[in-house]
PDB file of C-alpha atoms and ligand atoms in Angstrom:
ATOM      1  CA  MET R   1      87.903  89.169 105.141  1.00 92.00           C
ATOM      2  CA  PHE R   2      90.337  91.739 103.713  1.00 97.00           C
ATOM      3  CA  ARG R   3      90.697  93.355 100.330  1.00 98.00           C
ATOM      4  CA  ILE R   4      93.411  95.689  99.155  1.00 98.00           C
ATOM      5  CA  GLY R   5      92.977  98.610  96.782  1.00 98.00           C
ATOM      6  CA  TYR R   6      95.506 100.726  94.958  1.00 98.00           C
ATOM      7  CA  GLY R   7      95.060 104.023  93.116  1.00 98.00           C
ATOM      8  CA  TRP R   8      97.304 106.342  91.155  1.00 98.00           C
ATOM      9  CA  ASP R   9      96.733 109.715  89.499  1.00 98.00           C
ATOM     10  CA  SER R  10      98.612 112.670  88.066  1.00 98.00           C
ATOM     11  CA  HIS R  11      97.654 116.214  87.122  1.00 98.00           C
ATOM     12  CA  ARG R  12      99.696 118.993  85.574  1.00 98.00           C
ATOM     13  CA  PHE R  13     100.116 122.355  87.245  1.00 98.00           C
ATOM     14  CA  LYS R  14      98.295 125.328  85.742  1.00 97.00           C
ATOM     15  CA  GLY R  15      98.305 128.992  86.716  1.00 96.00           C
ATOM     16  CA  GLY R  16      95.278 130.944  87.832  1.00 94.00           C
ATOM     17  CA  ILE R  17      93.420 128.162  89.625  1.00 95.00           C
ATOM     18  CA  PRO R  18      93.392 127.104  93.291  1.00 96.00           C
ATOM     19  CA  LEU R  19      95.540 124.143  94.362  1.00 97.00           C
ATOM     20  CA  LYS R  20      93.445 121.432  96.006  1.00 98.00           C
ATOM     21  CA  ILE R  21      95.096 118.352  97.451  1.00 98.00           C
ATOM     22  CA  GLY R  22      93.269 115.918  99.706  1.00 98.00           C
ATOM     23  CA  GLY R  23      90.259 118.192  99.901  1.00 98.00           C
ATOM     24  CA  VAL R  24      92.375 121.060 101.263  1.00 98.00           C
ATOM     25  CA  THR R  25      93.095 124.286  99.356  1.00 97.00           C
ATOM     26  CA  LEU R  26      96.814 125.006  99.694  1.00 97.00           C
ATOM     27  CA  PRO R  27      98.450 128.408  99.270  1.00 96.00           C
ATOM     28  CA  HIS R  28     100.314 128.269  95.944  1.00 96.00           C
ATOM     29  CA  ASP R  29     100.634 130.267  92.730  1.00 95.00           C
ATOM     30  CA  ARG R  30      99.323 127.398  90.579  1.00 97.00           C
ATOM     31  CA  GLY R  31      96.670 124.742  90.845  1.00 97.00           C
ATOM     32  CA  LEU R  32      96.130 121.375  89.199  1.00 97.00           C
ATOM     33  CA  ALA R  33      94.403 121.294  85.834  1.00 96.00           C
ATOM     34  CA  GLY R  34      91.499 118.925  85.484  1.00 92.00           C
ATOM     35  CA  HIS R  35      87.903 118.610  84.478  1.00 88.00           C
ATOM     36  CA  SER R  36      86.921 118.518  88.147  1.00 92.00           C
ATOM     37  CA  ASP R  37      88.779 120.462  90.857  1.00 94.00           C
ATOM     38  CA  GLY R  38      91.931 118.542  89.873  1.00 96.00           C
ATOM     39  CA  ASP R  39      92.415 117.000  93.329  1.00 97.00           C
ATOM     40  CA  VAL R  40      95.027 114.408  92.432  1.00 98.00           C
ATOM     41  CA  LEU R  41      95.012 112.798  95.882  1.00 98.00           C
ATOM     42  CA  LEU R  42      91.242 112.360  96.156  1.00 98.00           C
ATOM     43  CA  HIS R  43      91.188 110.881  92.643  1.00 97.00           C
ATOM     44  CA  ALA R  44      93.820 108.322  93.617  1.00 98.00           C
ATOM     45  CA  VAL R  45      91.909 107.538  96.836  1.00 98.00           C
ATOM     46  CA  THR R  46      88.716 107.084  94.783  1.00 98.00           C
ATOM     47  CA  ASP R  47      90.458 104.653  92.432  1.00 98.00           C
ATOM     48  CA  ALA R  48      91.942 102.749  95.372  1.00 98.00           C
ATOM     49  CA  LEU R  49      88.477 102.358  96.929  1.00 98.00           C
ATOM     50  CA  LEU R  50      86.907 101.236  93.648  1.00 98.00           C
ATOM     51  CA  GLY R  51      89.814  98.911  92.896  1.00 98.00           C
ATOM     52  CA  GLY R  52      89.517  97.334  96.336  1.00 98.00           C
ATOM     53  CA  VAL R  53      86.044  96.047  95.501  1.00 98.00           C
ATOM     54  CA  ALA R  54      86.812  95.490  91.785  1.00 98.00           C
ATOM     55  CA  ALA R  55      84.233  98.133  90.840  1.00 97.00           C
ATOM     56  CA  GLY R  56      86.023  99.723  87.892  1.00 96.00           C
ATOM     57  CA  ASP R  57      87.712 103.106  87.970  1.00 96.00           C
ATOM     58  CA  ILE R  58      86.918 106.769  88.483  1.00 95.00           C
ATOM     59  CA  GLY R  59      86.565 107.461  84.749  1.00 92.00           C
ATOM     60  CA  ALA R  60      83.807 104.861  84.430  1.00 92.00           C
ATOM     61  CA  TYR R  61      81.590 106.676  86.939  1.00 90.00           C
ATOM     62  CA  PHE R  62      82.657 110.263  86.364  1.00 90.00           C
ATOM     63  CA  PRO R  63      83.702 110.586  82.702  1.00 87.00           C
ATOM     64  CA  PRO R  64      85.797 113.727  82.098  1.00 83.00           C
ATOM     65  CA  ASN R  65      83.680 114.560  79.039  1.00 86.00           C
ATOM     66  CA  ASP R  66      80.519 114.787  81.173  1.00 87.00           C
ATOM     67  CA  LYS R  67      79.721 118.468  81.837  1.00 88.00           C
ATOM     68  CA  LYS R  68      78.129 117.437  85.126  1.00 85.00           C
ATOM     69  CA  TRP R  69      81.585 116.977  86.694  1.00 85.00           C
ATOM     70  CA  LYS R  70      83.109 120.237  85.431  1.00 86.00           C
ATOM     71  CA  GLY R  71      84.759 121.924  88.414  1.00 85.00           C
ATOM     72  CA  ALA R  72      83.242 119.300  90.716  1.00 90.00           C
ATOM     73  CA  ASP R  73      84.425 118.952  94.293  1.00 93.00           C
ATOM     74  CA  SER R  74      86.300 115.633  94.238  1.00 96.00           C
ATOM     75  CA  ALA R  75      84.806 114.795  97.644  1.00 96.00           C
ATOM     76  CA  VAL R  76      81.764 113.708  95.598  1.00 95.00           C
ATOM     77  CA  PHE R  77      83.853 110.978  93.950  1.00 95.00           C
ATOM     78  CA  ILE R  78      84.991 109.696  97.329  1.00 97.00           C
ATOM     79  CA  ARG R  79      81.414 109.555  98.596  1.00 96.00           C
ATOM     80  CA  GLU R  80      80.280 107.544  95.560  1.00 96.00           C
ATOM     81  CA  ALA R  81      83.241 105.167  95.804  1.00 97.00           C
ATOM     82  CA  LEU R  82      82.503 104.646  99.520  1.00 98.00           C
ATOM     83  CA  LYS R  83      78.961 103.642  98.574  1.00 97.00           C
ATOM     84  CA  LYS R  84      80.379 100.960  96.251  1.00 97.00           C
ATOM     85  CA  VAL R  85      82.640  99.748  99.043  1.00 98.00           C
ATOM     86  CA  ALA R  86      79.722  99.586 101.498  1.00 97.00           C
ATOM     87  CA  LYS R  87      77.503  97.857  98.930  1.00 97.00           C
ATOM     88  CA  ALA R  88      80.166  95.176  98.512  1.00 97.00           C
ATOM     89  CA  GLY R  89      80.038  94.670 102.300  1.00 97.00           C
ATOM     90  CA  TYR R  90      83.354  96.299 103.177  1.00 98.00           C
ATOM     91  CA  ALA R  91      84.580  99.176 105.326  1.00 98.00           C
ATOM     92  CA  VAL R  92      87.799 101.175 105.092  1.00 98.00           C
ATOM     93  CA  SER R  93      90.450 100.126 107.599  1.00 98.00           C
ATOM     94  CA  ASN R  94      93.298 102.473 106.651  1.00 98.00           C
ATOM     95  CA  VAL R  95      94.836 104.278 103.697  1.00 98.00           C
ATOM     96  CA  ASP R  96      98.438 105.137 102.918  1.00 98.00           C
ATOM     97  CA  CYS R  97      99.117 107.992 100.514  1.00 98.00           C
ATOM     98  CA  THR R  98     102.289 109.185  98.810  1.00 98.00           C
ATOM     99  CA  LEU R  99     102.358 112.495  96.978  1.00 98.00           C
ATOM    100  CA  ILE R 100     105.134 113.291  94.511  1.00 98.00           C
ATOM    101  CA  LEU R 101     105.509 116.940  93.603  1.00 98.00           C
ATOM    102  CA  SER R 102     108.263 119.537  93.469  1.00 97.00           C
ATOM    103  CA  THR R 103     106.290 122.397  95.060  1.00 96.00           C
ATOM    104  CA  PRO R 104     104.696 123.351  97.362  1.00 97.00           C
ATOM    105  CA  LYS R 105     106.065 121.530 100.397  1.00 96.00           C
ATOM    106  CA  ILE R 106     103.362 119.237 101.743  1.00 97.00           C
ATOM    107  CA  GLY R 107     104.859 118.783 105.226  1.00 96.00           C
ATOM    108  CA  PRO R 108     103.357 121.947 106.759  1.00 97.00           C
ATOM    109  CA  HIS R 109      99.902 120.935 105.466  1.00 98.00           C
ATOM    110  CA  ALA R 110     100.102 117.178 106.006  1.00 98.00           C
ATOM    111  CA  ARG R 111      98.074 117.152 109.213  1.00 98.00           C
ATOM    112  CA  LYS R 112      95.285 119.179 107.672  1.00 98.00           C
ATOM    113  CA  ILE R 113      95.187 116.904 104.622  1.00 98.00           C
ATOM    114  CA  GLN R 114      95.251 113.860 106.891  1.00 98.00           C
ATOM    115  CA  ALA R 115      92.302 115.193 108.909  1.00 98.00           C
ATOM    116  CA  ARG R 116      90.253 115.991 105.807  1.00 98.00           C
ATOM    117  CA  VAL R 117      90.907 112.644 104.095  1.00 98.00           C
ATOM    118  CA  ALA R 118      90.026 110.871 107.358  1.00 98.00           C
ATOM    119  CA  GLU R 119      86.807 112.881 107.580  1.00 98.00           C
ATOM    120  CA  LEU R 120      85.855 112.003 104.003  1.00 98.00           C
ATOM    121  CA  LEU R 121      86.585 108.308 104.575  1.00 98.00           C
ATOM    122  CA  LYS R 122      84.863 108.325 108.000  1.00 97.00           C
ATOM    123  CA  ILE R 123      87.936 106.888 109.710  1.00 98.00           C
ATOM    124  CA  ALA R 124      90.312 108.203 112.390  1.00 98.00           C
ATOM    125  CA  PRO R 125      93.209 110.449 111.284  1.00 98.00           C
ATOM    126  CA  GLY R 126      95.548 107.810 112.692  1.00 98.00           C
ATOM    127  CA  ASN R 127      94.376 105.533 109.879  1.00 98.00           C
ATOM    128  CA  VAL R 128      95.451 107.940 107.143  1.00 98.00           C
ATOM    129  CA  GLY R 129      99.108 108.079 106.138  1.00 98.00           C
ATOM    130  CA  ILE R 130     100.197 111.181 104.230  1.00 98.00           C
ATOM    131  CA  LYS R 131     103.709 111.127 102.829  1.00 98.00           C
ATOM    132  CA  ALA R 132     105.313 113.438 100.290  1.00 98.00           C
ATOM    133  CA  LYS R 133     108.359 113.226  98.091  1.00 97.00           C
ATOM    134  CA  THR R 134     109.980 115.462  95.506  1.00 97.00           C
ATOM    135  CA  PRO R 135     110.328 113.994  92.001  1.00 96.00           C
ATOM    136  CA  GLU R 136     114.125 113.723  91.998  1.00 94.00           C
ATOM    137  CA  GLY R 137     115.386 112.914  88.530  1.00 95.00           C
ATOM    138  CA  MET R 138     111.946 112.164  87.169  1.00 93.00           C
ATOM    139  CA  GLY R 139     111.430 115.308  85.127  1.00 95.00           C
ATOM    140  CA  THR R 140     107.878 115.679  86.399  1.00 95.00           C
ATOM    141  CA  ASP R 141     108.251 119.076  88.096  1.00 95.00           C
ATOM    142  CA  ASN R 142     105.174 120.366  86.288  1.00 97.00           C
ATOM    143  CA  ALA R 143     102.944 117.616  87.665  1.00 98.00           C
ATOM    144  CA  ALA R 144     101.579 116.350  90.939  1.00 98.00           C
ATOM    145  CA  ILE R 145     101.343 112.587  91.353  1.00 98.00           C
ATOM    146  CA  ALA R 146      99.546 110.557  94.013  1.00 98.00           C
ATOM    147  CA  HIS R 147      99.812 106.877  94.931  1.00 98.00           C
ATOM    148  CA  VAL R 148      97.299 105.419  97.400  1.00 98.00           C
ATOM    149  CA  ALA R 149      96.929 101.991  98.993  1.00 98.00           C
ATOM    150  CA  VAL R 150      93.801 101.143 100.961  1.00 98.00           C
ATOM    151  CA  LEU R 151      92.871  98.201 103.155  1.00 98.00           C
ATOM    152  CA  LEU R 152      89.209  97.194 103.242  1.00 98.00           C
ATOM    153  CA  VAL R 153      87.743  94.946 105.929  1.00 98.00           C
ATOM    154  CA  LYS R 154      84.609  92.821 105.624  1.00 96.00           C
ATOM    155  CA  LYS R 155      81.821  94.359 107.671  1.00 92.00           C
ATOM    156  CA  GLY R 156      80.151  92.411 110.468  1.00 84.00           C
ATOM    157  CA  ALA R 157      81.035  88.938 111.850  1.00 51.00           C
ATOM    158  CA  SER R 158      83.499  90.765 114.153  1.00 54.00           C
ATOM    159  CA  GLY R 159      85.972  90.650 111.294  1.00 48.00           C
ATOM    160  CA  GLU R 160      86.677  94.369 111.497  1.00 49.00           C
ATOM    161  CA  HIS R 161      88.104  94.067 114.965  1.00 52.00           C
ATOM    162  CA  ARG R 162      89.656  90.626 114.811  1.00 50.00           C
ATOM    163  CA  LEU R 163      93.168  91.916 114.219  1.00 50.00           C
ATOM    164  CA  GLU R 164      92.996  94.461 117.022  1.00 51.00           C
ATOM    165  CA  ALA R 165      91.485  91.874 119.327  1.00 47.00           C
ATOM    166  CA  ALA R 166      94.324  89.481 118.554  1.00 45.00           C
ATOM    167  CA  GLU R 167      96.833  92.128 119.575  1.00 47.00           C
ATOM    168  CA  GLU R 168      95.010  92.742 122.852  1.00 49.00           C
ATOM    169  CA  THR R 169      94.373  89.089 123.771  1.00 50.00           C
ATOM    170  CA  PRO R 170      96.284  88.118 126.929  1.00 57.00           C
ATOM    171  CA  GLN R 171      98.894  85.459 126.169  1.00 56.00           C
ATOM    172  CA  PRO R 172      99.940  84.060 129.599  1.00 61.00           C
ATOM    173  CA  GLU R 173     102.265  81.434 128.115  1.00 59.00           C
ATOM    174  CA  VAL R 174     104.172  84.125 126.178  1.00 54.00           C
ATOM    175  CA  ASP R 175     104.271  86.362 129.250  1.00 63.00           C
ATOM    176  CA  GLN R 176     105.672  83.455 131.260  1.00 65.00           C
ATOM    177  CA  VAL R 177     108.497  82.824 128.766  1.00 57.00           C
ATOM    178  CA  VAL R 178     109.383  86.532 128.745  1.00 57.00           C
ATOM    179  CA  GLU R 179     109.357  86.557 132.559  1.00 65.00           C
ATOM    180  CA  GLN R 180     111.724  83.573 132.689  1.00 63.00           C
ATOM    181  CA  MET R 181     114.064  85.181 130.178  1.00 57.00           C
ATOM    182  CA  LEU R 182     114.161  88.385 132.198  1.00 59.00           C
ATOM    183  CA  GLN R 183     114.873  86.463 135.418  1.00 62.00           C
ATOM    184  CA  SER R 184     117.738  84.575 133.769  1.00 60.00           C
ATOM    185  CA  VAL R 185     119.554  87.806 132.871  1.00 56.00           C
ATOM    186  CA  GLU R 186     119.052  89.395 136.319  1.00 54.00           C
ATOM    187  CA  PRO R 187     122.218  89.832 138.380  1.00 56.00           C
ATOM    188  CA  PRO R 188     122.654  88.216 141.855  1.00 53.00           C
ATOM    189  CA  LYS R 189     120.107  89.176 144.547  1.00 55.00           C
ATOM    190  CA  LYS R 190     122.533  91.195 146.700  1.00 53.00           C
ATOM    191  CA  LYS R 191     122.048  94.206 144.397  1.00 51.00           C
ATOM    192  CA  SER R 192     119.125  96.578 144.869  1.00 51.00           C
ATOM    193  CA  PRO R 193     116.028  96.063 142.606  1.00 51.00           C
ATOM    194  CA  LYS R 194     116.652  99.456 140.954  1.00 51.00           C
ATOM    195  CA  VAL R 195     120.169  98.427 139.935  1.00 47.00           C
ATOM    196  CA  HIS R 196     118.803  95.059 138.697  1.00 47.00           C
ATOM    197  CA  ALA R 197     116.390  96.795 136.407  1.00 44.00           C
ATOM    198  CA  ARG R 198     119.008  99.156 135.013  1.00 45.00           C
ATOM    199  CA  ARG R 199     121.561  96.405 134.413  1.00 45.00           C
ATOM    200  CA  GLY R 200     118.937  94.141 132.876  1.00 43.00           C
ATOM    201  CA  THR R 201     117.903  96.861 130.448  1.00 43.00           C
ATOM    202  CA  SER R 202     121.378  97.874 129.402  1.00 42.00           C
ATOM    203  CA  GLY R 203     122.353  94.204 128.996  1.00 40.00           C
ATOM    204  CA  ALA R 204     119.388  93.649 126.702  1.00 41.00           C
ATOM    205  CA  GLU R 205     120.216  96.720 124.630  1.00 39.00           C
ATOM    206  CA  THR R 206     123.825  95.766 124.034  1.00 36.00           C
ATOM    207  CA  SER R 207     123.175  92.084 123.337  1.00 36.00           C
TER     208      SER R 207
HETATM  209 MG1   MG O 301      92.505 112.856  88.109  1.00 53.91          MG
END
């Protein structure tokens, strides 16, 4: 029902070209060298998607020595990888991305990158994690690195929504146990209901 995919990529910084990360052009004095647009994050996402359905890697479909992909928008790679995922009968549930680079700071652009990656993957922004770290002690200040994990869910047979449904399913027996526990910690009835609630809460917090 589920498959997991993982992708990794790195590109070195180079002056005089735009910096593209996650399909977004960021203001910076250097970009990422590469045969395509050098989008390290989209390449890692592509590999994660392909890996999730055991369909090889990005280089197998888009060889760097093929002139066709020179300067290509890496969104093309995502689209092709999504086709492989769909052909295998799966859909993307969520992705979690970690970027490792010294500059620029990703934080101010994280939401924009999240929105664009979500758009490319046809999922909600809430299903795209964008995290960034600086390469402390790694000596990779001249490179940008991306790690991506993706969860794929089998399409159809209500599998896609089974987890969510399980979370939403009423569980009266559990509710009853919780109710009993709450009653057992309530103070004597002479106090007002408001005071009961407050005492119950603070008791729970300190226990
Ligand atoms: Mg690459």
